[in-house]
XYZ file of C-alpha atoms in Angstrom:
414
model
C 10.171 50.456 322.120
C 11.738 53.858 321.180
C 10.190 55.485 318.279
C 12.226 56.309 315.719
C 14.408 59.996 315.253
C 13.018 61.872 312.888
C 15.067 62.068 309.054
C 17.897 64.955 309.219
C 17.170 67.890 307.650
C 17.865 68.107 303.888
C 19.785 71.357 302.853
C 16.607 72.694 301.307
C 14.575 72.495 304.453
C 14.585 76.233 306.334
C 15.403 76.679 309.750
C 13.410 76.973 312.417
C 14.464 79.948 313.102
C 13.671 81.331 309.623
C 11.194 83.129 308.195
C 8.020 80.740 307.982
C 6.518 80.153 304.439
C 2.570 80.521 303.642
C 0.436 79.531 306.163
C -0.348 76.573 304.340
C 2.803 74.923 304.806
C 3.855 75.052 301.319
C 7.462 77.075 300.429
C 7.496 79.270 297.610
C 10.739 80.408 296.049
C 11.337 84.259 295.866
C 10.946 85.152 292.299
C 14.002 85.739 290.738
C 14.155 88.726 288.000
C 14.094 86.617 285.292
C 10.884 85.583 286.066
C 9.621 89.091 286.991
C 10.422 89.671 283.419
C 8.659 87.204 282.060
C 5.449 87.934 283.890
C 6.120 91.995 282.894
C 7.541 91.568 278.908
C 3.878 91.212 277.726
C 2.643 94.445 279.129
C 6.077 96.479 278.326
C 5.640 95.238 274.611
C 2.049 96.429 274.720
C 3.292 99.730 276.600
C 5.829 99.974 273.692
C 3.628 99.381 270.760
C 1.430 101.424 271.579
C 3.609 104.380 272.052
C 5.165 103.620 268.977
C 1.813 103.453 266.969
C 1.296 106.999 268.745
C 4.329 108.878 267.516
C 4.043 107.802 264.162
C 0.597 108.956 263.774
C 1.521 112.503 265.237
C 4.880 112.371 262.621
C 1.982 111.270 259.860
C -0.263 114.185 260.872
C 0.054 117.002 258.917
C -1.909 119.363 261.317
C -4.173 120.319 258.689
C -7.534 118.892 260.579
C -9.526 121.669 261.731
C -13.145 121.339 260.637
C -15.629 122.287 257.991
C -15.495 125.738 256.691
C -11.685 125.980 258.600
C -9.218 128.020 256.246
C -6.666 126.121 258.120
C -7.886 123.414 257.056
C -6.808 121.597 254.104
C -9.790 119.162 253.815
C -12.493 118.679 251.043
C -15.153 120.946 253.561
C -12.165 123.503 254.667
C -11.533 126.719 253.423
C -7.240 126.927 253.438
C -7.401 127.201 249.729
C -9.588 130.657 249.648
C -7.304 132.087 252.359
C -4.712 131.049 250.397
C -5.770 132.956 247.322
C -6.612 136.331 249.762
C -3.674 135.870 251.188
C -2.516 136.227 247.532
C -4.227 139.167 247.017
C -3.028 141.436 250.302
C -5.826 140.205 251.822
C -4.703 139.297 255.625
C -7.277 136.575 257.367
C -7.383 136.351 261.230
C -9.285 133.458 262.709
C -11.428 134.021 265.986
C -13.372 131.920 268.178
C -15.646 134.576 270.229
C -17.840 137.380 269.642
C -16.517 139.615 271.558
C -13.069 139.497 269.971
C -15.220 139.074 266.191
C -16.978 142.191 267.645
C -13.542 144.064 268.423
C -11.924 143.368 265.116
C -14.735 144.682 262.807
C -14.203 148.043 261.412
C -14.416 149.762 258.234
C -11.313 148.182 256.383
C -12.647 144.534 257.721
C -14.464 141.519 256.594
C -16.180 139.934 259.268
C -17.387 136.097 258.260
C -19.531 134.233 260.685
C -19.740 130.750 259.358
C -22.401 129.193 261.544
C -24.773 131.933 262.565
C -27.599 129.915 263.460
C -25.401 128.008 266.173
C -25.196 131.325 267.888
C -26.851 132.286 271.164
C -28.931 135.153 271.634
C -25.556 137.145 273.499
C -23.578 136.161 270.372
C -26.068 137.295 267.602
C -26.657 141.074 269.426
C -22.886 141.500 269.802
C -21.997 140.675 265.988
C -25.477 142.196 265.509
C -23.970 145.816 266.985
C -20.501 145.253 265.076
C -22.664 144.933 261.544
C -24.239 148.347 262.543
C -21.135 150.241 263.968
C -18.310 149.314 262.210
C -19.005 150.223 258.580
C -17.463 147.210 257.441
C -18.487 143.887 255.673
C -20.527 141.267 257.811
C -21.033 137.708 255.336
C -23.301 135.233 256.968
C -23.001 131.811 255.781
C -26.331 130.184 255.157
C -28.214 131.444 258.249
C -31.985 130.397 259.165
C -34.867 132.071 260.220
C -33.459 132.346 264.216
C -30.079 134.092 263.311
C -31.685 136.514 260.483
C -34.430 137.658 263.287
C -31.137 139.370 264.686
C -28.226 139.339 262.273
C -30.588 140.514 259.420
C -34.196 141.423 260.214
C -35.301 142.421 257.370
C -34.332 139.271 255.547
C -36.326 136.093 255.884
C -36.294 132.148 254.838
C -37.790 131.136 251.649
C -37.722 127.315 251.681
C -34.717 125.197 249.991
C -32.650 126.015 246.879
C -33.110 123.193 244.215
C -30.514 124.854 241.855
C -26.727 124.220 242.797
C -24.989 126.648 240.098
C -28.425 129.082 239.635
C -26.979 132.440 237.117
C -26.335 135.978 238.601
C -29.807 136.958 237.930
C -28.679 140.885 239.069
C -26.504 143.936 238.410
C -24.131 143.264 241.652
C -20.592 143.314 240.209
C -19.317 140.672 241.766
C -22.052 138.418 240.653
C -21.760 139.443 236.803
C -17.765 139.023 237.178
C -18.226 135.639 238.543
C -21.212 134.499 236.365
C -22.730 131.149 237.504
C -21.662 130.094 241.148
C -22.608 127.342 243.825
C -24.531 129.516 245.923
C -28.046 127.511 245.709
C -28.095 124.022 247.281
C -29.060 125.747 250.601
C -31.750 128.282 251.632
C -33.291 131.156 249.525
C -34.596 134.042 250.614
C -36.727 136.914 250.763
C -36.370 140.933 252.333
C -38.040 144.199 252.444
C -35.042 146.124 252.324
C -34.320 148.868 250.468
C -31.493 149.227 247.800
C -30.654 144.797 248.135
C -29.287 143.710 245.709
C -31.170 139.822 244.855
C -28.778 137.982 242.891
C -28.551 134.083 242.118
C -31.868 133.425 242.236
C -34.022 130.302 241.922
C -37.678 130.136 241.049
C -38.061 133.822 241.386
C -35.612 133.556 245.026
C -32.510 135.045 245.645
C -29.629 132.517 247.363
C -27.438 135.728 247.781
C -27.971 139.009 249.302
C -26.087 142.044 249.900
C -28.078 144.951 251.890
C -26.929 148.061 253.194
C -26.007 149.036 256.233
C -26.878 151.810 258.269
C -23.708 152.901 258.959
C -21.538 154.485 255.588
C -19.952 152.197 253.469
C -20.973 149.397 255.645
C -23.351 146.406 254.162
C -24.422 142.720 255.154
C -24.076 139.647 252.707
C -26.467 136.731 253.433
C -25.238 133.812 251.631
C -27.734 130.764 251.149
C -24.905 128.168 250.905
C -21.220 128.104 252.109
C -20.414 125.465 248.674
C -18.687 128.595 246.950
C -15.884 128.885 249.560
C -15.352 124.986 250.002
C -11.634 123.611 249.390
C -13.567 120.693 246.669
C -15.377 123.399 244.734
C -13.114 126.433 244.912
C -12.545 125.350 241.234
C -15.847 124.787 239.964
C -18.090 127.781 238.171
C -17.240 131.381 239.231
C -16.518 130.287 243.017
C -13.298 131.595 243.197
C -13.855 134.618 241.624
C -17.165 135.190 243.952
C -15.002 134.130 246.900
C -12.338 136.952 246.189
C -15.075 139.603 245.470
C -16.845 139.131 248.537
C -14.552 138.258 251.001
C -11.667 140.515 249.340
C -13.476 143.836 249.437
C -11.321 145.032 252.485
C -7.659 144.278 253.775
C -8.213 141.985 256.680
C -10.922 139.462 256.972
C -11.973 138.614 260.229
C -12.816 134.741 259.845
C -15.781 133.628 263.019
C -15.738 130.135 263.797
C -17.543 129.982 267.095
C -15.917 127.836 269.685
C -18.368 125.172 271.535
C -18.608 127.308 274.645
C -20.200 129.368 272.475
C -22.596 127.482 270.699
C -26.523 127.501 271.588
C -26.153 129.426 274.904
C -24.531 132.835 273.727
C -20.374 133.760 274.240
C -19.276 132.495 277.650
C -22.271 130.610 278.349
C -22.445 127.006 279.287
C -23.101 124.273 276.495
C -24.696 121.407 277.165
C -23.449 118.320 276.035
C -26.329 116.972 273.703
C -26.546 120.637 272.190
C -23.497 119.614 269.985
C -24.623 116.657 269.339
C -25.881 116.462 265.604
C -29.368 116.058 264.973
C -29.345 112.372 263.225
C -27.494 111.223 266.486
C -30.086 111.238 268.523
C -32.428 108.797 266.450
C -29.175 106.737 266.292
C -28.961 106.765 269.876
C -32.465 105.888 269.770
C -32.283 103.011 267.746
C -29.056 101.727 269.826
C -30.970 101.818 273.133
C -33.825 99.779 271.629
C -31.549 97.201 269.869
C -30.019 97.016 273.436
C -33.158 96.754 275.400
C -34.452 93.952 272.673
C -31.030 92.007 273.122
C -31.786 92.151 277.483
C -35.075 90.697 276.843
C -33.929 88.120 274.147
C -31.079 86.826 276.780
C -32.536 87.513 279.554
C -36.012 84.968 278.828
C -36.474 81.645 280.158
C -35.335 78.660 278.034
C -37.596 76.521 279.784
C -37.523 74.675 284.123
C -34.824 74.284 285.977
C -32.679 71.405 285.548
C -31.080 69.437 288.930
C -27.389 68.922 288.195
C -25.977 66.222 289.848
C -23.124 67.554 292.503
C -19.462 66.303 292.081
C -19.428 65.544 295.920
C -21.570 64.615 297.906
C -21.631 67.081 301.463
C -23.196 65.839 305.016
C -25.985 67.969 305.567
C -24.510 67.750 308.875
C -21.063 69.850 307.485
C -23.861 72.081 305.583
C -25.102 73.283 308.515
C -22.137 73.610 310.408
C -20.547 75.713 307.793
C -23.394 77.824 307.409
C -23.815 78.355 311.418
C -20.030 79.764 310.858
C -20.666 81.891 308.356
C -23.334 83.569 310.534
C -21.262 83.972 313.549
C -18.485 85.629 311.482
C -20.908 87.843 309.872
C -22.465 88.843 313.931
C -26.113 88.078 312.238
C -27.511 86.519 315.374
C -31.076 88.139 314.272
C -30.730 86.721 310.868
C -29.857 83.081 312.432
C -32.982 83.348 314.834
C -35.114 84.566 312.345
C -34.665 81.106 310.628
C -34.700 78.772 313.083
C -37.912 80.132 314.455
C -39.305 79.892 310.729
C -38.598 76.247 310.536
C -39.703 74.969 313.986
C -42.826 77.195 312.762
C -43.337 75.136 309.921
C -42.811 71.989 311.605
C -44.963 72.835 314.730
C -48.129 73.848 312.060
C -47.460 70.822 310.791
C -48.013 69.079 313.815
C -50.776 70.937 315.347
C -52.910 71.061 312.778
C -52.190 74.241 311.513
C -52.299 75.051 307.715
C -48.564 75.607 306.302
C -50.653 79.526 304.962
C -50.774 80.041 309.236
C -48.157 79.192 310.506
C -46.046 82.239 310.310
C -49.553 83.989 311.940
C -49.253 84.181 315.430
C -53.149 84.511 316.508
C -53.547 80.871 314.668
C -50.337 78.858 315.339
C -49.573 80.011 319.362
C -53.069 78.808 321.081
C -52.598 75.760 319.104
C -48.738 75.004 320.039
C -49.800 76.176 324.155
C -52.517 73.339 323.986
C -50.304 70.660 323.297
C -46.908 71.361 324.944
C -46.178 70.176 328.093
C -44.812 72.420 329.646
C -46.287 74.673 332.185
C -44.371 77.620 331.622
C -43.941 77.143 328.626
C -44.136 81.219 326.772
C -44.854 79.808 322.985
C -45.275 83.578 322.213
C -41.700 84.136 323.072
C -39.775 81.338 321.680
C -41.327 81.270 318.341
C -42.226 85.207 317.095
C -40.185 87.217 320.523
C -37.277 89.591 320.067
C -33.641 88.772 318.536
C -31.357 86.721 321.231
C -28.533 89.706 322.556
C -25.284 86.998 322.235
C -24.025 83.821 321.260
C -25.143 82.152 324.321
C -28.785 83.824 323.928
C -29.135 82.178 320.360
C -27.960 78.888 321.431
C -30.346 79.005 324.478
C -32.940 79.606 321.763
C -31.985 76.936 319.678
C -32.486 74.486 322.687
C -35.760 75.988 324.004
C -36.739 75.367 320.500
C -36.036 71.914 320.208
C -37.630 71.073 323.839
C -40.706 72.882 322.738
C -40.814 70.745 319.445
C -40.019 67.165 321.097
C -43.184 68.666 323.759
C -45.502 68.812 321.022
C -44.484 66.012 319.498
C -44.849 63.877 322.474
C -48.573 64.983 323.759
């Protein structure tokens, strides 16, 4: 009886001398380009959105973002709209970000502002400190505290908080009489021992606003206990404007300070760390995230009550169990790791039989005298089959494995 041909092959079927298909046996068309396109289209309309959402936002940007206390800035906390009103005036402003180059600029026909003097280093604060002395020009400090006046101003010191937004002149200055009532409180008053200040704006017997002499002719230093007078939002409020110009429009060019972050804490051209710009209330937000986080761990993380045995789909031969798991150890090379647990379970199973509480039987002083007494055996080395060195090969763990199983069927039979 001839068996029967085999079915000719259908136009579809490759040739044997083709390229083979997965290893599997199972042929998978090349994908064509439509396809690739419909596997790509989601991630090209993402792409595309997203680059669309970006250019529209620059377009919408005015460029007008800069920070608080800014004059290129166009926000409620800049300052564009005083520079605007210098500018007015033939007053020129120039913005810069060290002090070294705030330092360079001052002179006699300048206005040099340094709007956050207590972020300054101790580098920062001697070279504007210097400038104020040898330029003969203006030098306006923005609300600065105790640490920035110990250089910047010495003779000036912190008097607690201003409870007065719009306090009066309170003083002969000329600027402060033009003006009349300004936003100059709301920040930090202040005291000083030196001679020929004028103390204007004061509140409860305080001054908000200083102007002292310098040492150098012409020269003097204005210590402002609130920057609210120059702010874009209150420009129009009170006398702030006309304080504003009088202060800051003494000179031709002003000479605007707005330190730059490598600047900040450590002195110019020092290094900044990165939690020294972080603000203050941060940090006890941080705080509070970290516990919610560690009290969410703990809430998921606890026990819901014992284990529950879930039924398997299919049922597996231990047989095919251990046979899979023998493979995995011979691909892995872990011949120690595979002796190590067959001599733990004929362990267990010789204590068992001996006599031997299941708390001994890893111990060799209790489990080998008992195991010698009852196997068979005359050269029998218990010591070595059940707690001796790893097996060096393959053949070495199998030869194990067998000694093993002799010894066990010994004791077993005495």
């Amino acid at each position: 009886m001839t068996a029967p041909a085999p079915p000719p092959a259908s136009p579809e079927t490759p040739a044997s001398g083709a390229a083979s298909g997965p290893a599997d046996g199972t042929f998978r068309p090349a994908a064509t380009p439509a396809a690739v396109w419909r596997r790509a289209r989601g991630v090209l309309l993402a792409l595309a959105v997203l680059a669309t959402a970006g250019i529209v936002l620059a377009a919408l940007d005015p460029g007008g973002r800069h920070g608080r206390l800014d004059p290129r800035s166009a926000d409620p906390s800049g300052t564009r709209a005083v520079a605007a009103l210098l500018r007015d005036r033939g007053v020129s402003t120039r913005i810069v970000t060290t002090a070294d180059a705030a330092a360079s600029a001052a002179g006699p026909g300048t206005t040099l502002l340094v709007a956050r003097p207590d972020l300054l280093g101790p580098r920062a604060r001697g070279t504007i400190r210097s400038a104020a002395d040898l330029s003969g020009g203006r030098i306006v400090l923005l609300a600065p505290g105790s640490t920035a006046l110990r250089d910047l101003a010495p003779s000036v010191h912190t008097a607690g908080a201003s409870r007065t937004d719009t306090p009066a002149p309170g003083c002969a200055l000329p600027a402060a009489r033009t003006a009349g009532r300004a936003d100059t409180g709301g920040g930090l008053r202040y005291t000083t021992t030196g001679a020929g200040a004028a103390a204007c704006y004061p509140d409860g017997g305080r001054p908000t606003l200083l102007v002292l002499p310098s040492g150098t002719a012409g020269g003097d230093t204005v210590v402002a206990g609130s920057a609210a007078f120059l702010l874009n939002e209150d420009l129009a409020r009170e006398g702030n404007a006309s304080l504003a110009l009088h202060l800051l429009g003494s000179r031709p060019e002003l000479v605007w300070y707005l330190p730059s972050p490598a600047e900040l804490r450590d002195g110019a051209g020092g290094d900044t760390a990165l939690t020294d710009l972080i603000p203050a209330g941060w940090h006890w937000a941080l705080l509070q995230l970290l516990v919610a986080a560690v009290l969410a761990a703990l809430w998921r993380a606890r026990r819901l009550g014992p284990l529950v045995t879930e039924r398997l789909p299919v049922a597996i031969r231990a047989s095919e169990a251990t046979e899979g798991r023998a493979r995995l150890y011979r691909r892995a090379d872990a011949r120690e790791r595979a002796a190590t647990v067959l001599r733990a379970a004929a362990r267990e199973r010789l204590a068992a039989l001996v006599g031997v509480p299941r708390s001994a039987c890893h111990d060799p002083a209790v489990l080998v005298p008992a195991v010698s007494a009852r196997a068979a055996g005359p050269d029998r080395d218990a010591a070595a089959l059940l707690f001796g060195l790893p097996p060096v090969s393959d053949a070495a763990l199998v030869a194990l494995a067998d000694h093993l199983d002799a010894l066990e069927r010994e004791v077993r039979s005495s």
